[in-house]
Short mmCIF file of C-alpha atoms in Angstrom, two decimals:
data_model
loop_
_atom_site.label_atom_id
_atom_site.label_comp_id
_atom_site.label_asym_id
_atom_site.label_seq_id
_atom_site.Cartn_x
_atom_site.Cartn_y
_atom_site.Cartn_z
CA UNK A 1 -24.87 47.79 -91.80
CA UNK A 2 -28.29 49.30 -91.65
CA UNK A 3 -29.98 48.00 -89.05
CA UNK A 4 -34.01 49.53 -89.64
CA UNK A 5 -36.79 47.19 -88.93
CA UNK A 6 -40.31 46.85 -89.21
CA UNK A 7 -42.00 47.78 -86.06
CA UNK A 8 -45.04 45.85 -86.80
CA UNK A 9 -43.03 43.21 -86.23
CA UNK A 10 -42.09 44.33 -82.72
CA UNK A 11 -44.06 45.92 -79.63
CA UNK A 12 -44.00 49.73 -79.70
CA UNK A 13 -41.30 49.04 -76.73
CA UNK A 14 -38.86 47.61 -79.02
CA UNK A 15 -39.84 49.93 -81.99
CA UNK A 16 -38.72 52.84 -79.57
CA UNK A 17 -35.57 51.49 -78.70
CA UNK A 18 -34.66 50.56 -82.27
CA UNK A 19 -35.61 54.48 -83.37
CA UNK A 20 -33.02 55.42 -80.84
CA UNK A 21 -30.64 52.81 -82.08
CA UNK A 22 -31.37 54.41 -85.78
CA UNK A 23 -30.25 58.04 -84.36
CA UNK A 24 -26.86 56.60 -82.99
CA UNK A 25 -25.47 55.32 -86.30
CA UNK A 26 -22.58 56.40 -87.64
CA UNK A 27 -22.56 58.65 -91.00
CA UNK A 28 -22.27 56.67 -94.10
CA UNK A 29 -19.05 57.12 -95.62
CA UNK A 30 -18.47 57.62 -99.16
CA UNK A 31 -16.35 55.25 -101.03
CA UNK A 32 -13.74 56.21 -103.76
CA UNK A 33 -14.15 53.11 -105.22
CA UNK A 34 -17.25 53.78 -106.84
CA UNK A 35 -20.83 53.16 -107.01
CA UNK A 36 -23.36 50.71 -109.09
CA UNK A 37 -27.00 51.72 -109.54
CA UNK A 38 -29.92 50.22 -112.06
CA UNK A 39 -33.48 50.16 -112.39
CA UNK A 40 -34.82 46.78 -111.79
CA UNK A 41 -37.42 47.26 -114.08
CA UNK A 42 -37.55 44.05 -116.75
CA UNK A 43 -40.03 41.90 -115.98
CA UNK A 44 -42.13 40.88 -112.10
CA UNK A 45 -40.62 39.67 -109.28
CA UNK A 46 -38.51 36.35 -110.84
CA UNK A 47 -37.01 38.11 -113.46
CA UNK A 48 -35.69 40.94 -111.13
CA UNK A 49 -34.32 38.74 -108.47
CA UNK A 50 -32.25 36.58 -111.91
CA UNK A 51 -31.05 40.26 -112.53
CA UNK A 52 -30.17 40.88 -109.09
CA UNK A 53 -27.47 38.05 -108.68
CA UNK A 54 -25.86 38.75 -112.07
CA UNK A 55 -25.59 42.63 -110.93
CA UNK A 56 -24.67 41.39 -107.41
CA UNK A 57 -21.43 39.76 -109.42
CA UNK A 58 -20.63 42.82 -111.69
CA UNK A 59 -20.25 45.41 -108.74
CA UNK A 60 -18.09 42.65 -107.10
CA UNK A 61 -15.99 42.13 -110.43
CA UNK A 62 -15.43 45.99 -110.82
CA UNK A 63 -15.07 46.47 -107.40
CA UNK A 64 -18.01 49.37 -106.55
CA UNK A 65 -20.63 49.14 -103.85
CA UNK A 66 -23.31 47.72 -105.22
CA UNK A 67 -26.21 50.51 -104.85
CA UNK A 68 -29.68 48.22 -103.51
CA UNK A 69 -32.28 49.04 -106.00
CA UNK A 70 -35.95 48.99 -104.30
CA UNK A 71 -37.58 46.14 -106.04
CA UNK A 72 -41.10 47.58 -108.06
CA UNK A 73 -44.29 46.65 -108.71
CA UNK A 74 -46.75 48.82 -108.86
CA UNK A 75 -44.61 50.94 -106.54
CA UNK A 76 -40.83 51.26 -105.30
CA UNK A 77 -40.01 48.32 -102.51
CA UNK A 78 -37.52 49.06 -100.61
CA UNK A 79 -34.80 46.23 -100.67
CA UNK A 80 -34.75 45.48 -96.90
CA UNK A 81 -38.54 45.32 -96.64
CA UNK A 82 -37.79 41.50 -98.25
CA UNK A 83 -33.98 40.90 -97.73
CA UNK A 84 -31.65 41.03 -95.11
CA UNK A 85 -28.69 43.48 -95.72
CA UNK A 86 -26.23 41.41 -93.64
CA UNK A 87 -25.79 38.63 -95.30
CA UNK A 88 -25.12 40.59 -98.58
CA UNK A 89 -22.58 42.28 -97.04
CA UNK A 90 -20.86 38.94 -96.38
CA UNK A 91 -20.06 38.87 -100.28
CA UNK A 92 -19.91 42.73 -100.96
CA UNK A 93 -20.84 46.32 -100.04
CA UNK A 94 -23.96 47.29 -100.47
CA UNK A 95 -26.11 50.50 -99.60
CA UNK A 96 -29.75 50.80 -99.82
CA UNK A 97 -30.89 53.18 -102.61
CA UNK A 98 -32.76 55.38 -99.97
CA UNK A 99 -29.69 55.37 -97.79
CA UNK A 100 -27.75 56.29 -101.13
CA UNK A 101 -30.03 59.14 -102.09
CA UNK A 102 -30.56 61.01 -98.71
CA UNK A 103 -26.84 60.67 -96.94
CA UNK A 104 -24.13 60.53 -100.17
CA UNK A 105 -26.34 61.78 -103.13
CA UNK A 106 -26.52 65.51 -101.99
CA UNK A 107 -22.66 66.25 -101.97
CA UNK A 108 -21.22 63.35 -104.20
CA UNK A 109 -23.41 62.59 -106.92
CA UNK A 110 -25.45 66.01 -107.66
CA UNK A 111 -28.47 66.53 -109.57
CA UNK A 112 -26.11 68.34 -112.18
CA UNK A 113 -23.67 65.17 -112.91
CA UNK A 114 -26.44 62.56 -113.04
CA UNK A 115 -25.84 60.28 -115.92
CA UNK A 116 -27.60 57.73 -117.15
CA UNK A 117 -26.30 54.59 -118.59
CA UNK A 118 -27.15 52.39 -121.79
CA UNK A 119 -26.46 49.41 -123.87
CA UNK A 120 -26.68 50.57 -127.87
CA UNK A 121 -25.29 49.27 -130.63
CA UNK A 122 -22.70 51.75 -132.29
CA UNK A 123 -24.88 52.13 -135.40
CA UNK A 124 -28.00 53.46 -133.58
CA UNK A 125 -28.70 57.13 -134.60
CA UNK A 126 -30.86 57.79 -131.69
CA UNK A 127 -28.20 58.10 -128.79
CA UNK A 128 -30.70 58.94 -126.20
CA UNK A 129 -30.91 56.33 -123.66
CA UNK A 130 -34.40 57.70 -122.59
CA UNK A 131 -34.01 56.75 -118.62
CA UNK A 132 -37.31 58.05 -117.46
CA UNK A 133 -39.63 57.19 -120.42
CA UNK A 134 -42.76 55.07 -119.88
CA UNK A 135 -43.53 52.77 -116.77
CA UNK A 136 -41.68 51.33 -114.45
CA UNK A 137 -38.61 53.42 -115.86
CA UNK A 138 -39.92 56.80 -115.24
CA UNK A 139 -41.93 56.01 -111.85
CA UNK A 140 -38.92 54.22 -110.41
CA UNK A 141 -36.22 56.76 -110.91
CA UNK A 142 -38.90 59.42 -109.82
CA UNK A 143 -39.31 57.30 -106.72
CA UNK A 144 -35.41 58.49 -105.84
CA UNK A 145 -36.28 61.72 -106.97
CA UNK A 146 -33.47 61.18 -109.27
CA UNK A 147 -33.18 62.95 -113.12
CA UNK A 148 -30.59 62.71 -115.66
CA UNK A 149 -28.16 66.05 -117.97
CA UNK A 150 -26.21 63.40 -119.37
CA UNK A 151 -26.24 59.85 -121.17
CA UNK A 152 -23.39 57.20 -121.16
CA UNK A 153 -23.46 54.67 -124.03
CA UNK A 154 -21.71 51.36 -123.83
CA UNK A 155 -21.92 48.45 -126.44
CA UNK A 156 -19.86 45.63 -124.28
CA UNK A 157 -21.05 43.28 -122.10
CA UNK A 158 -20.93 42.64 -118.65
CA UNK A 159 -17.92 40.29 -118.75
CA UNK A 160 -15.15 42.60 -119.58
CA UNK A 161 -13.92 43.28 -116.13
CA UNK A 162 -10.41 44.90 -117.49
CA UNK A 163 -12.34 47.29 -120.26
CA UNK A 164 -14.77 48.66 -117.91
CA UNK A 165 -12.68 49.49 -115.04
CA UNK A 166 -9.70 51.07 -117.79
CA UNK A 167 -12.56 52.92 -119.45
CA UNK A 168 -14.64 53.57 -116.64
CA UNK A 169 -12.54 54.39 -113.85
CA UNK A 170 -14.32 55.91 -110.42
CA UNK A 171 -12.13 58.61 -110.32
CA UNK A 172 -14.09 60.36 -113.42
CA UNK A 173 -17.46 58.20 -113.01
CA UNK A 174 -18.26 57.68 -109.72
CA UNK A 175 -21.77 56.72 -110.40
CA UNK A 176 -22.94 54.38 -112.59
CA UNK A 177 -26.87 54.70 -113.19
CA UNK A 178 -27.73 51.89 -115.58
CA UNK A 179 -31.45 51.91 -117.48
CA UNK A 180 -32.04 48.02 -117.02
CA UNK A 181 -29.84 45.86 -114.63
CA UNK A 182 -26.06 45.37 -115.94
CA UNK A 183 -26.87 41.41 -115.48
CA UNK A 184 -28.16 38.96 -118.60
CA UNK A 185 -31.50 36.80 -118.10
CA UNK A 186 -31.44 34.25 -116.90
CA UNK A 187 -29.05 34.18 -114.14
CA UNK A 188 -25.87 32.74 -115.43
CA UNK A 189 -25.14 29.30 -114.06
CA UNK A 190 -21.72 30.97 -112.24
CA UNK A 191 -24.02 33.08 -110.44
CA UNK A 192 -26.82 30.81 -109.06
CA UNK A 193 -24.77 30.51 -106.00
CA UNK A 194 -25.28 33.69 -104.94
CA UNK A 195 -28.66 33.10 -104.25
CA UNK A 196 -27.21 31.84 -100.48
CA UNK A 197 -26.71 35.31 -99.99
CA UNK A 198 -30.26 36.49 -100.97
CA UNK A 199 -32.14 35.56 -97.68
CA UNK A 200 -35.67 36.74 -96.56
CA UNK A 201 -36.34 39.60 -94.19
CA UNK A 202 -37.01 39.16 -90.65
CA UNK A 203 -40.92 40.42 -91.29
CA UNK A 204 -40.97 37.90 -94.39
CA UNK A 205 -39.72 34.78 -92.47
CA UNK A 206 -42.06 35.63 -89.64
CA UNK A 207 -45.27 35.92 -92.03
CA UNK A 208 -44.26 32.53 -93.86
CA UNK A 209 -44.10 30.61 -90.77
CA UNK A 210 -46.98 31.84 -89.11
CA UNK A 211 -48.49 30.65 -91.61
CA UNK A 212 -47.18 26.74 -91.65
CA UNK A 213 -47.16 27.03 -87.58
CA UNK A 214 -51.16 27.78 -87.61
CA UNK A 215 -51.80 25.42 -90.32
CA UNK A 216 -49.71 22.16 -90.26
CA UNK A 217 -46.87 22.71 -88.11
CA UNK A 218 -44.33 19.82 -87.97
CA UNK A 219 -45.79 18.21 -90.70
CA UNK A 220 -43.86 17.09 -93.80
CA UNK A 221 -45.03 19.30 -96.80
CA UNK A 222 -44.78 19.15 -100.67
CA UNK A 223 -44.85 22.43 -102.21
CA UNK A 224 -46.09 22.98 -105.55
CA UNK A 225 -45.90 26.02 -108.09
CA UNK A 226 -48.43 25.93 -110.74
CA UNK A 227 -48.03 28.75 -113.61
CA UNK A 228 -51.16 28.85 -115.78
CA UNK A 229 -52.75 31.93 -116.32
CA UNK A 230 -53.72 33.32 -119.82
CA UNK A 231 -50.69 35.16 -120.33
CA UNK A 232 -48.44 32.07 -119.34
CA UNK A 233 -50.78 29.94 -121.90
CA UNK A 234 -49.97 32.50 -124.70
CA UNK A 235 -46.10 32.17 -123.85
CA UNK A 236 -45.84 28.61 -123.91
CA UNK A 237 -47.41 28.18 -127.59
CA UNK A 238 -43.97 29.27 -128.38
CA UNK A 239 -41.62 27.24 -126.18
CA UNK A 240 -41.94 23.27 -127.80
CA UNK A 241 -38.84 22.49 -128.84
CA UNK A 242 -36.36 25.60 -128.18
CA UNK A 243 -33.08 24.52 -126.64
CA UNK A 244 -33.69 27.41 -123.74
CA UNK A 245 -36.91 29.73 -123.11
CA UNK A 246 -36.43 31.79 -119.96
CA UNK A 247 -35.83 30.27 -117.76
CA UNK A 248 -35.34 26.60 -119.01
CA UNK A 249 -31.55 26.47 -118.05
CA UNK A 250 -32.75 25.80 -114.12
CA UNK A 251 -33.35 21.91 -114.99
CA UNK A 252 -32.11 21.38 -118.89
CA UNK A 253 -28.62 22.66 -117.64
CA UNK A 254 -26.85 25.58 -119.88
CA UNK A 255 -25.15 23.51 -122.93
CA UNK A 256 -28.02 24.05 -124.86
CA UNK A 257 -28.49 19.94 -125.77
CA UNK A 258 -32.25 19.99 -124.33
CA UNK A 259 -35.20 21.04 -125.39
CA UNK A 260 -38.47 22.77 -124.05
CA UNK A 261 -41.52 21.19 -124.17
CA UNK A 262 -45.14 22.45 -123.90
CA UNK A 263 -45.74 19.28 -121.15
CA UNK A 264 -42.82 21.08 -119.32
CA UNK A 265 -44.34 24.80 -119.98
CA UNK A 266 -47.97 24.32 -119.41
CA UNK A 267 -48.24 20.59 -117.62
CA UNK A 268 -51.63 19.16 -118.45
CA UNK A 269 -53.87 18.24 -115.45
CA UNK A 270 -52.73 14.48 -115.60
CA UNK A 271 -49.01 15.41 -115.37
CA UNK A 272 -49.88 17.50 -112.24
CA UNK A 273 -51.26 14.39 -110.34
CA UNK A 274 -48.96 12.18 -111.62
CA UNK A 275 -45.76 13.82 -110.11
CA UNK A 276 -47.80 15.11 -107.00
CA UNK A 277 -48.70 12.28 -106.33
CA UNK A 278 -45.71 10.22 -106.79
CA UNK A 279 -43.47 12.61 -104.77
CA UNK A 280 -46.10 12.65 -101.88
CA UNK A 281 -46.01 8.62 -102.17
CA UNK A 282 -41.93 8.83 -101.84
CA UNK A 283 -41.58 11.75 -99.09
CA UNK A 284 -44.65 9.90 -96.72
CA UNK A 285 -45.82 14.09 -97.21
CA UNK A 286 -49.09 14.74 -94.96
CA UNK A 287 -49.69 18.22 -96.61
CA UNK A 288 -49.27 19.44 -99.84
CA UNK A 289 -49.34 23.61 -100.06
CA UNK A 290 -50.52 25.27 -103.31
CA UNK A 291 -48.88 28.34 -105.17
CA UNK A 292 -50.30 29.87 -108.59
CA UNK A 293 -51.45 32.75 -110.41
CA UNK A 294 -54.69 31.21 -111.52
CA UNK A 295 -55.94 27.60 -110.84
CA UNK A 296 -54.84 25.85 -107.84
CA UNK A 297 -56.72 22.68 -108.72
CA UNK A 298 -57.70 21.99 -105.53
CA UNK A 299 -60.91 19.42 -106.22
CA UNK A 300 -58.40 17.87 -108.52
CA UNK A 301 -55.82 17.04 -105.84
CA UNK A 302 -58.16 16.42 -103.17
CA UNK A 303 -59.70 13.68 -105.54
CA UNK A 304 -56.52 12.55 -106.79
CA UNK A 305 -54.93 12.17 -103.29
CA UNK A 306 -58.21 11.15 -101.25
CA UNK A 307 -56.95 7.60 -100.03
CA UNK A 308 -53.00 8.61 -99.01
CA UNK A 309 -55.05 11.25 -96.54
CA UNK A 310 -53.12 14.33 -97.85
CA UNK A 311 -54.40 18.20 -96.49
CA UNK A 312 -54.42 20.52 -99.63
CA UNK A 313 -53.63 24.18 -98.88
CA UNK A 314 -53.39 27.65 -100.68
CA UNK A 315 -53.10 30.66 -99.04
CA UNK A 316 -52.95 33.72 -102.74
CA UNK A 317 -51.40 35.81 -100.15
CA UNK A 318 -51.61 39.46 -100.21
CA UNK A 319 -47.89 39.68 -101.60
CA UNK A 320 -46.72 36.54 -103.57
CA UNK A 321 -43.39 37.15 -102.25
CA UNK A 322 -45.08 34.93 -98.94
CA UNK A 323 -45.65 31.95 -101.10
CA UNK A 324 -41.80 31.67 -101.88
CA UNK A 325 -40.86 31.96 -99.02
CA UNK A 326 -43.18 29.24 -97.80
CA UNK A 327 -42.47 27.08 -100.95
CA UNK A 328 -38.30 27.59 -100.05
CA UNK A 329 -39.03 25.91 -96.60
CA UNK A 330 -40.63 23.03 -98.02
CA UNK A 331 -39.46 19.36 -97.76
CA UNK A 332 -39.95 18.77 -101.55
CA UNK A 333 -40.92 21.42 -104.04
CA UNK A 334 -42.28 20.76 -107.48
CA UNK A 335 -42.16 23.62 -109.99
CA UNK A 336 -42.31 25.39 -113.64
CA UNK A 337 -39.27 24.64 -115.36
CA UNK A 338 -39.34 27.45 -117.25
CA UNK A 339 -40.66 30.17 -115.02
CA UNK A 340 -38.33 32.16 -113.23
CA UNK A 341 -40.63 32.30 -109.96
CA UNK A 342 -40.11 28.65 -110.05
CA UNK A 343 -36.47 29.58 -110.42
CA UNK A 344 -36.14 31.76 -107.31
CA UNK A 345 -37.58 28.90 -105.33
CA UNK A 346 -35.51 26.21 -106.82
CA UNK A 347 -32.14 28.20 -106.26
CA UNK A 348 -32.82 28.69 -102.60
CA UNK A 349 -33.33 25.39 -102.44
CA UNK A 350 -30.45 24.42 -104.23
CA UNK A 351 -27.87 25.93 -102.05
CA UNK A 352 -29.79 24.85 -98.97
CA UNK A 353 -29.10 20.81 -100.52
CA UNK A 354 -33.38 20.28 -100.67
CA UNK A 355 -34.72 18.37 -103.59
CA UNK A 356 -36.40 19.82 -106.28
CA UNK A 357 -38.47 18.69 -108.87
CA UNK A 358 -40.29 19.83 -112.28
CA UNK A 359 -43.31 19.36 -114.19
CA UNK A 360 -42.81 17.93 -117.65
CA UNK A 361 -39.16 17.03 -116.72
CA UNK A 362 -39.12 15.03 -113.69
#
């Protein structure tokens, strides 16, 4: 288990001692069994994390470590910066990328055998999986100082545990370097569970309760998730009536028998009141805490929710990573139905049995 930590977290005592602790580790063993490595690099945050559990579940299936990816934005995150490694390990092995690169790389996966891997239809005449072209895909896999001889090309999916490991044994590919994550979007409903073993760092924990401690500690708290800025406007023109659009599945279930509405996509201003203020009403709520990429509506819900007393609050931290973590620990949570920010929240809360609801829907 890797045991680094963020020594901003700590005093410079404990960051000493913990640097020590570092140089005592045993080597990092290679394992026969195989290895599982992608670029995270289809869509922000919500859609990586959907991608993580379903990749999570295909190392387990084939039975490889699981190689942690960092997570990008504008740069390469290194997994552990936002997740603990521990409880991952509970499920499955799992090595950080930079752990990967710098201790088993070297001997076991050279820069002369590095393959990349690809989904493409046998018909395609272009059999260049292009691993490094445009952004994130080149900046990522330059961020592990990683390049590719070789392509692989596959045209199954993920589910055929039998074919992959007969065709793909470890013994001949040892790596697997996928372009995109080796998952489908959204998270398949036999992998939401997994999210229980997705759980914030030690640094991200601290940050999200500092902030509730300073500003309304004890007190019971209705988060909400608003997503309505001009690129989520110009996505949900499309979404009335479609049995699933992104990710919808999170509250109309995976059959397919209900449909997406533009009330659920982009709630009007009325709907936002209406279900704030009714689950504020029901949960006796004293605060209610404010997430979104654009308007918070704060006049509006101070107007709205004037006589019940309620404190409004939004924080548009530096990293919006802090607001789920601070919507997660919320009594009640109200989100986007079809957003998969929203969905991130909602599974946490989910396997931790606290209620959530959804705009349009509930």
């Amino acid at each position: 288990m890797n045991i680094r930590l963020k020594c901003h977290v700590f005093t410079k005592y404990f960051c000493v001692i913990i640097s020590l602790l570092q140089g005592m580790t045993a080597d990092i063993k290679w394992d026969p069994r195989g290895y599982i490595l992608y670029c995270p690099c289809m869509g922000r945050f919500g859609n990586q994390a959907d991608h993580f559990l379903g990749a999570l579940a295909f190392a387990k299936s084939l039975d490889r470590t699981l190689v942690l990816p960092p997570w990008r934005t504008y740069k390469n995150i290194p997994f552990d910066e936002w997740f603990q490694l521990g409880p991952l390990e509970e499920y499955h092995r799992v090595i950080l990328a930079e752990d990967f690169m710098t201790d088993l790389a070297p001997t076991h996966w050279p820069p002369e055998q590095r393959q990349g891997w690809c989904w493409m239809l046998s018909s395609d005449t272009d059999r260049d999986c292009k691993m490094k072209e445009g952004n994130p895909f080149g900046p990522f896999w330059d961020g592990l100082n990683v390049d590719f001889v070789d392509d692989v090309i596959y045209n199954m999916g993920y589910d055929y545990t039998k074919i992959w490991v007969d065709r793909y044994p470890a013994s001949k590919y040892p790596v697997m370097s996928f372009k995109g994550a080796p998952a489908s979007f959204p998270v398949k409903e036999e992998h939401v569970h997994l999210q229980k073993y997705l759980q914030w760092s030690e640094m991200m924990e601290l940050e999200a309760l500092d902030y509730i401690n300073k500003n309304f500690p004890g007190d019971i708290y209705v988060g909400l998730h608003m997503r309505n800025g001009q690129d989520w406007e110009n996505a949900c023109v499309h979404a009335e009536g479609r049995s699933a659009f992104m990710a919808s599945p999170q509250c109309l279930g995976y059959t397919g028998k209900g449909k997406v509405t533009t009330k659920m996509c982009l709630p009007p201003a009325e709907e936002v009141l209406r279900l704030t203020r009714e689950v504020v009403v029901s949960s006796k709520a004293r605060v209610v805490y404010v997430a979104t990429d654009r308007n918070p509506m704060l006049q509006e819900l101070q107007e709205h929710l004037k006589d019940l007393q309620v404190q409004i609050f939004h924080l548009d931290p530096w990293l919006p990573q802090v607001d789920l973590a601070i919507l997660g620990m919320a009594d009640h949570f109200i989100g986007n139905c079809v957003s998969s920010f929203t969905a991130f929240v909602a599974r946490e809360r989910k396997v931790n049995k606290k209620p959530t609801y959804f705009w349009g829907y509930s």
